[in-house]
PDB file of C-alpha atoms in Angstrom:
ATOM      1  CA  MET K 205    -211.575-102.766 181.866  1.00 87.00           C
ATOM      2  CA  LEU K 206    -214.684-101.111 183.167  1.00 92.00           C
ATOM      3  CA  TYR K 207    -215.209 -98.805 186.116  1.00 94.00           C
ATOM      4  CA  ASP K 208    -218.028 -97.546 188.321  1.00 94.00           C
ATOM      5  CA  GLY K 209    -220.052-100.753 188.119  1.00 93.00           C
ATOM      6  CA  ASN K 210    -220.352-100.683 184.325  1.00 93.00           C
ATOM      7  CA  VAL K 211    -220.850-104.074 182.715  1.00 93.00           C
ATOM      8  CA  HIS K 212    -219.829-105.190 179.230  1.00 91.00           C
ATOM      9  CA  THR K 213    -222.391-106.986 177.103  1.00 93.00           C
ATOM     10  CA  SER K 214    -220.886-108.846 174.185  1.00 91.00           C
ATOM     11  CA  LEU K 215    -222.595-108.558 170.831  1.00 93.00           C
ATOM     12  CA  LEU K 216    -222.160-112.338 170.644  1.00 91.00           C
ATOM     13  CA  LYS K 217    -225.146-112.450 172.975  1.00 94.00           C
ATOM     14  CA  TYR K 218    -227.383-111.534 170.020  1.00 95.00           C
ATOM     15  CA  PRO K 219    -227.588-114.494 167.605  1.00 93.00           C
ATOM     16  CA  GLU K 220    -229.758-112.513 165.184  1.00 96.00           C
ATOM     17  CA  ILE K 221    -226.699-110.482 164.112  1.00 95.00           C
ATOM     18  CA  ALA K 222    -224.190-113.350 164.072  1.00 92.00           C
ATOM     19  CA  ASP K 223    -224.084-113.427 160.266  1.00 94.00           C
ATOM     20  CA  ARG K 224    -222.932-109.769 160.234  1.00 95.00           C
ATOM     21  CA  LEU K 225    -220.722-109.734 163.312  1.00 95.00           C
ATOM     22  CA  ILE K 226    -216.924-109.671 163.383  1.00 94.00           C
ATOM     23  CA  VAL K 227    -215.213-109.720 166.781  1.00 92.00           C
ATOM     24  CA  LEU K 228    -211.523-108.855 167.033  1.00 89.00           C
ATOM     25  CA  ASP K 229    -209.796-109.071 170.381  1.00 89.00           C
ATOM     26  CA  GLY K 230    -206.519-109.955 172.006  1.00 89.00           C
ATOM     27  CA  TRP K 231    -204.518-110.263 175.170  1.00 90.00           C
ATOM     28  CA  SER K 232    -202.558-107.021 175.071  1.00 88.00           C
ATOM     29  CA  LYS K 233    -204.781-104.843 177.234  1.00 85.00           C
ATOM     30  CA  THR K 234    -206.573-107.186 179.629  1.00 87.00           C
ATOM     31  CA  TYR K 235    -203.543-109.335 180.366  1.00 90.00           C
ATOM     32  CA  ALA K 236    -200.825-106.689 179.858  1.00 86.00           C
ATOM     33  CA  MET K 237    -199.302-108.737 177.043  1.00 88.00           C
ATOM     34  CA  THR K 238    -198.772-105.854 174.590  1.00 83.00           C
ATOM     35  CA  GLY K 239    -195.467-107.037 173.174  1.00 84.00           C
ATOM     36  CA  TRP K 240    -196.784-110.526 172.484  1.00 86.00           C
ATOM     37  CA  ARG K 241    -198.851-109.342 169.493  1.00 83.00           C
ATOM     38  CA  MET K 242    -201.471-111.993 169.780  1.00 87.00           C
ATOM     39  CA  GLY K 243    -205.177-111.795 169.080  1.00 86.00           C
ATOM     40  CA  TYR K 244    -208.154-113.645 167.732  1.00 86.00           C
ATOM     41  CA  ALA K 245    -211.177-113.134 165.538  1.00 88.00           C
ATOM     42  CA  ILE K 246    -214.691-114.499 165.498  1.00 91.00           C
ATOM     43  CA  VAL K 247    -216.161-114.188 162.019  1.00 93.00           C
ATOM     44  CA  PRO K 248    -219.332-115.450 160.309  1.00 95.00           C
ATOM     45  CA  ASP K 249    -219.055-118.707 158.390  1.00 93.00           C
ATOM     46  CA  TRP K 250    -219.305-116.953 155.030  1.00 95.00           C
ATOM     47  CA  LEU K 251    -216.183-114.907 155.841  1.00 94.00           C
ATOM     48  CA  VAL K 252    -213.921-117.669 157.198  1.00 94.00           C
ATOM     49  CA  LYS K 253    -212.212-118.483 153.884  1.00 93.00           C
ATOM     50  CA  ALA K 254    -211.450-114.863 152.973  1.00 92.00           C
ATOM     51  CA  TYR K 255    -210.360-114.042 156.514  1.00 90.00           C
ATOM     52  CA  SER K 256    -208.076-117.085 156.577  1.00 88.00           C
ATOM     53  CA  GLN K 257    -206.406-115.901 153.380  1.00 87.00           C
ATOM     54  CA  LEU K 258    -205.885-112.479 154.882  1.00 84.00           C
ATOM     55  CA  ILE K 259    -204.276-113.643 158.104  1.00 83.00           C
ATOM     56  CA  ILE K 260    -202.156-116.384 156.607  1.00 81.00           C
ATOM     57  CA  ASN K 261    -200.319-113.698 154.650  1.00 74.00           C
ATOM     58  CA  THR K 262    -200.174-111.025 157.318  1.00 70.00           C
ATOM     59  CA  ILE K 263    -200.428-112.042 160.968  1.00 69.00           C
ATOM     60  CA  SER K 264    -200.195-115.783 161.305  1.00 69.00           C
ATOM     61  CA  GLY K 265    -197.327-117.535 163.025  1.00 77.00           C
ATOM     62  CA  VAL K 266    -197.614-116.520 166.674  1.00 83.00           C
ATOM     63  CA  THR K 267    -194.691-118.063 168.544  1.00 86.00           C
ATOM     64  CA  ALA K 268    -195.313-121.128 170.694  1.00 90.00           C
ATOM     65  CA  PHE K 269    -194.405-119.444 173.994  1.00 92.00           C
ATOM     66  CA  ALA K 270    -196.883-116.630 173.287  1.00 91.00           C
ATOM     67  CA  GLN K 271    -199.622-119.140 172.487  1.00 91.00           C
ATOM     68  CA  ALA K 272    -198.915-121.027 175.724  1.00 94.00           C
ATOM     69  CA  GLY K 273    -198.900-117.740 177.665  1.00 93.00           C
ATOM     70  CA  GLY K 274    -202.215-116.727 176.131  1.00 92.00           C
ATOM     71  CA  ILE K 275    -203.826-120.018 177.110  1.00 94.00           C
ATOM     72  CA  GLU K 276    -202.537-119.684 180.669  1.00 95.00           C
ATOM     73  CA  ALA K 277    -203.813-116.115 180.863  1.00 94.00           C
ATOM     74  CA  LEU K 278    -207.311-117.269 179.925  1.00 92.00           C
ATOM     75  CA  ARG K 279    -207.333-120.389 182.093  1.00 95.00           C
ATOM     76  CA  GLY K 280    -205.496-119.032 185.092  1.00 94.00           C
ATOM     77  CA  PRO K 281    -206.753-117.012 188.038  1.00 94.00           C
ATOM     78  CA  GLN K 282    -208.151-113.621 187.104  1.00 93.00           C
ATOM     79  CA  ASP K 283    -207.356-111.852 190.381  1.00 93.00           C
ATOM     80  CA  GLU K 284    -204.345-110.057 188.842  1.00 91.00           C
ATOM     81  CA  VAL K 285    -206.590-108.604 186.152  1.00 91.00           C
ATOM     82  CA  GLU K 286    -209.009-107.405 188.828  1.00 91.00           C
ATOM     83  CA  ALA K 287    -206.132-105.856 190.795  1.00 94.00           C
ATOM     84  CA  MET K 288    -204.888-104.124 187.651  1.00 92.00           C
ATOM     85  CA  VAL K 289    -208.350-102.672 186.990  1.00 93.00           C
ATOM     86  CA  ARG K 290    -208.494-101.333 190.560  1.00 94.00           C
ATOM     87  CA  GLU K 291    -205.084 -99.709 190.088  1.00 95.00           C
ATOM     88  CA  PHE K 292    -206.120 -98.166 186.761  1.00 95.00           C
ATOM     89  CA  ASP K 293    -209.288 -96.858 188.408  1.00 96.00           C
ATOM     90  CA  ALA K 294    -207.198 -95.020 191.015  1.00 96.00           C
ATOM     91  CA  ARG K 295    -204.923 -93.639 188.290  1.00 96.00           C
ATOM     92  CA  ARG K 296    -207.962 -92.582 186.246  1.00 97.00           C
ATOM     93  CA  ASN K 297    -209.340 -90.603 189.177  1.00 96.00           C
ATOM     94  CA  LEU K 298    -205.973 -88.971 189.852  1.00 96.00           C
ATOM     95  CA  ILE K 299    -205.415 -87.873 186.247  1.00 96.00           C
ATOM     96  CA  VAL K 300    -208.974 -86.693 185.607  1.00 98.00           C
ATOM     97  CA  ASP K 301    -209.060 -84.671 188.823  1.00 97.00           C
ATOM     98  CA  GLY K 302    -205.652 -83.138 188.078  1.00 96.00           C
ATOM     99  CA  LEU K 303    -206.564 -82.191 184.513  1.00 98.00           C
ATOM    100  CA  ASN K 304    -209.867 -80.664 185.594  1.00 98.00           C
ATOM    101  CA  GLU K 305    -207.973 -78.381 188.000  1.00 97.00           C
ATOM    102  CA  ILE K 306    -206.373 -76.667 184.985  1.00 97.00           C
ATOM    103  CA  PRO K 307    -208.356 -73.542 184.051  1.00 96.00           C
ATOM    104  CA  GLY K 308    -209.995 -74.083 180.652  1.00 95.00           C
ATOM    105  CA  CYS K 309    -209.067 -77.761 180.409  1.00 97.00           C
ATOM    106  CA  ARG K 310    -211.996 -80.162 180.617  1.00 97.00           C
ATOM    107  CA  CYS K 311    -211.668 -83.897 180.988  1.00 98.00           C
ATOM    108  CA  ALA K 312    -214.555 -86.330 181.163  1.00 97.00           C
ATOM    109  CA  LYS K 313    -214.083 -89.405 183.316  1.00 97.00           C
ATOM    110  CA  PRO K 314    -213.837 -92.469 181.039  1.00 96.00           C
ATOM    111  CA  GLN K 315    -215.920 -95.493 181.950  1.00 95.00           C
ATOM    112  CA  GLY K 316    -213.362 -97.998 180.666  1.00 92.00           C
ATOM    113  CA  ALA K 317    -209.862 -98.518 179.224  1.00 90.00           C
ATOM    114  CA  PHE K 318    -206.843 -96.503 180.416  1.00 92.00           C
ATOM    115  CA  TYR K 319    -206.861 -93.325 178.386  1.00 94.00           C
ATOM    116  CA  VAL K 320    -208.272 -89.868 178.909  1.00 97.00           C
ATOM    117  CA  PHE K 321    -209.052 -87.321 176.214  1.00 97.00           C
ATOM    118  CA  PRO K 322    -208.937 -83.862 177.826  1.00 98.00           C
ATOM    119  CA  ASP K 323    -210.249 -80.963 175.761  1.00 98.00           C
ATOM    120  CA  ILE K 324    -207.206 -78.730 175.261  1.00 98.00           C
ATOM    121  CA  SER K 325    -208.759 -76.351 172.745  1.00 98.00           C
ATOM    122  CA  CYS K 326    -208.484 -73.499 175.253  1.00 98.00           C
ATOM    123  CA  ALA K 327    -204.756 -73.471 174.394  1.00 98.00           C
ATOM    124  CA  PHE K 328    -205.286 -72.997 170.650  1.00 98.00           C
ATOM    125  CA  GLY K 329    -204.160 -69.584 169.462  1.00 98.00           C
ATOM    126  CA  LYS K 330    -201.778 -69.200 172.394  1.00 98.00           C
ATOM    127  CA  SER K 331    -198.003 -69.599 172.538  1.00 98.00           C
ATOM    128  CA  HIS K 332    -195.477 -71.329 174.733  1.00 98.00           C
ATOM    129  CA  GLY K 333    -191.875 -70.213 174.668  1.00 96.00           C
ATOM    130  CA  GLY K 334    -192.522 -68.308 171.449  1.00 97.00           C
ATOM    131  CA  LYS K 335    -194.065 -71.338 169.729  1.00 98.00           C
ATOM    132  CA  LYS K 336    -197.599 -70.863 168.472  1.00 98.00           C
ATOM    133  CA  ILE K 337    -200.180 -73.539 169.259  1.00 98.00           C
ATOM    134  CA  ALA K 338    -202.746 -73.686 166.485  1.00 98.00           C
ATOM    135  CA  ASN K 339    -204.095 -77.199 167.068  1.00 98.00           C
ATOM    136  CA  ASP K 340    -203.761 -80.478 168.954  1.00 98.00           C
ATOM    137  CA  VAL K 341    -200.690 -81.562 166.991  1.00 98.00           C
ATOM    138  CA  ASP K 342    -198.878 -78.335 167.857  1.00 98.00           C
ATOM    139  CA  PHE K 343    -199.961 -78.628 171.488  1.00 98.00           C
ATOM    140  CA  CYS K 344    -198.575 -82.155 171.882  1.00 98.00           C
ATOM    141  CA  SER K 345    -195.365 -81.305 170.045  1.00 98.00           C
ATOM    142  CA  VAL K 346    -194.664 -78.174 172.106  1.00 98.00           C
ATOM    143  CA  LEU K 347    -195.653 -79.948 175.354  1.00 98.00           C
ATOM    144  CA  LEU K 348    -193.203 -82.755 174.602  1.00 98.00           C
ATOM    145  CA  GLU K 349    -190.396 -80.367 173.737  1.00 98.00           C
ATOM    146  CA  ALA K 350    -191.000 -78.013 176.662  1.00 98.00           C
ATOM    147  CA  LYS K 351    -191.910 -80.428 179.445  1.00 98.00           C
ATOM    148  CA  GLY K 352    -190.954 -83.927 178.303  1.00 97.00           C
ATOM    149  CA  VAL K 353    -194.565 -85.141 178.484  1.00 97.00           C
ATOM    150  CA  ALA K 354    -195.616 -87.356 175.582  1.00 96.00           C
ATOM    151  CA  CYS K 355    -199.277 -87.317 174.559  1.00 97.00           C
ATOM    152  CA  VAL K 356    -201.000 -88.221 171.312  1.00 98.00           C
ATOM    153  CA  PRO K 357    -202.970 -85.623 169.372  1.00 98.00           C
ATOM    154  CA  GLY K 358    -206.689 -86.296 169.599  1.00 98.00           C
ATOM    155  CA  SER K 359    -207.061 -85.834 165.833  1.00 98.00           C
ATOM    156  CA  ALA K 360    -205.475 -89.278 165.459  1.00 97.00           C
ATOM    157  CA  PHE K 361    -208.683 -90.559 167.082  1.00 97.00           C
ATOM    158  CA  GLY K 362    -211.152 -88.201 165.429  1.00 97.00           C
ATOM    159  CA  GLU K 363    -211.149 -85.512 168.139  1.00 97.00           C
ATOM    160  CA  PRO K 364    -208.944 -82.558 167.122  1.00 98.00           C
ATOM    161  CA  ARG K 365    -209.827 -80.524 170.231  1.00 98.00           C
ATOM    162  CA  ALA K 366    -208.238 -83.096 172.536  1.00 98.00           C
ATOM    163  CA  MET K 367    -205.122 -85.096 173.273  1.00 98.00           C
ATOM    164  CA  ARG K 368    -204.932 -88.673 174.453  1.00 98.00           C
ATOM    165  CA  ILE K 369    -203.105 -89.434 177.661  1.00 97.00           C
ATOM    166  CA  SER K 370    -202.483 -93.005 178.723  1.00 94.00           C
ATOM    167  CA  TYR K 371    -202.356 -93.687 182.443  1.00 93.00           C
ATOM    168  CA  THR K 372    -200.538 -97.002 182.201  1.00 90.00           C
ATOM    169  CA  CYS K 373    -197.293 -95.588 183.586  1.00 89.00           C
ATOM    170  CA  PRO K 374    -196.460 -96.251 187.245  1.00 90.00           C
ATOM    171  CA  THR K 375    -198.734 -94.360 189.641  1.00 91.00           C
ATOM    172  CA  GLU K 376    -195.824 -92.433 191.162  1.00 93.00           C
ATOM    173  CA  GLN K 377    -195.071 -90.866 187.734  1.00 94.00           C
ATOM    174  CA  LEU K 378    -198.561 -89.444 187.232  1.00 95.00           C
ATOM    175  CA  PRO K 379    -198.299 -86.499 189.671  1.00 96.00           C
ATOM    176  CA  LYS K 380    -195.038 -85.412 188.007  1.00 96.00           C
ATOM    177  CA  GLY K 381    -196.603 -85.560 184.567  1.00 96.00           C
ATOM    178  CA  LEU K 382    -199.713 -83.720 185.751  1.00 96.00           C
ATOM    179  CA  GLN K 383    -197.587 -81.029 187.356  1.00 97.00           C
ATOM    180  CA  ARG K 384    -195.689 -80.529 184.103  1.00 98.00           C
ATOM    181  CA  ILE K 385    -198.947 -80.282 182.138  1.00 98.00           C
ATOM    182  CA  GLN K 386    -200.333 -77.795 184.689  1.00 97.00           C
ATOM    183  CA  GLU K 387    -197.129 -75.723 184.449  1.00 98.00           C
ATOM    184  CA  PHE K 388    -197.327 -75.806 180.658  1.00 98.00           C
ATOM    185  CA  PHE K 389    -200.880 -74.424 180.666  1.00 98.00           C
ATOM    186  CA  ALA K 390    -199.917 -71.772 183.216  1.00 97.00           C
ATOM    187  CA  GLU K 391    -197.031 -70.636 180.996  1.00 98.00           C
ATOM    188  CA  LEU K 392    -199.181 -70.137 177.900  1.00 98.00           C
ATOM    189  CA  SER K 393    -199.416 -66.588 176.612  1.00 97.00           C
TER     190      SER K 393
END
C-alpha cells in the first residue's frame, strides 16, 4: 500500500544479494485477510532446511480454505485492492490533517501502510483528570480510559515520543476518534 505515486522495488530484483536475502510476506494487509494467518517466505538455498524445521514445528498447517482463498486473492482481479488503497489514502489525509490541527502535536504523512505515528511528546509532564502523563504508555492508557480511543504506545515500535494510530476502521468513525483526541489534548493541564 503506497501513496503519492511511490513505487515499491523488491529486493528480489537484485540477484547479487539473493544468498543473504530473506523475504517474509503474507495476505493479511494487502488482501484484508488478517484472521487467516497465512504467509510465505523466500529464503536462500542454504537456509531452506533450517527454515523448514522451524516452520514445521511452529506455523505449518494452514487450513485448506485459507490456502484456496490465498490463491484466489493472488490470481483474481486486483481492483478491490486498488479501491482499498484509495480509501486508505483518503483516511490517511483525514487523520493526518486532524492530528496536525492539535497544538503541539505533529504528524508526518506516511507514504505507505495504514498507520500514523504522531509525536505526542508535548503532552508529557501534563495531566488529564488528575492522572499524570510521563510517557507514551501513560498517554495511551489515559486516553483510552478518558475518551475510549485505543492507540498503541510508540515505544512498542522504537519511538517513545509517539503513539501508533491505525486508520483501518470505517471512515465515518475517524472524525469521532479525532474529535476525542483533540478534546483530550485540550483538556490537558
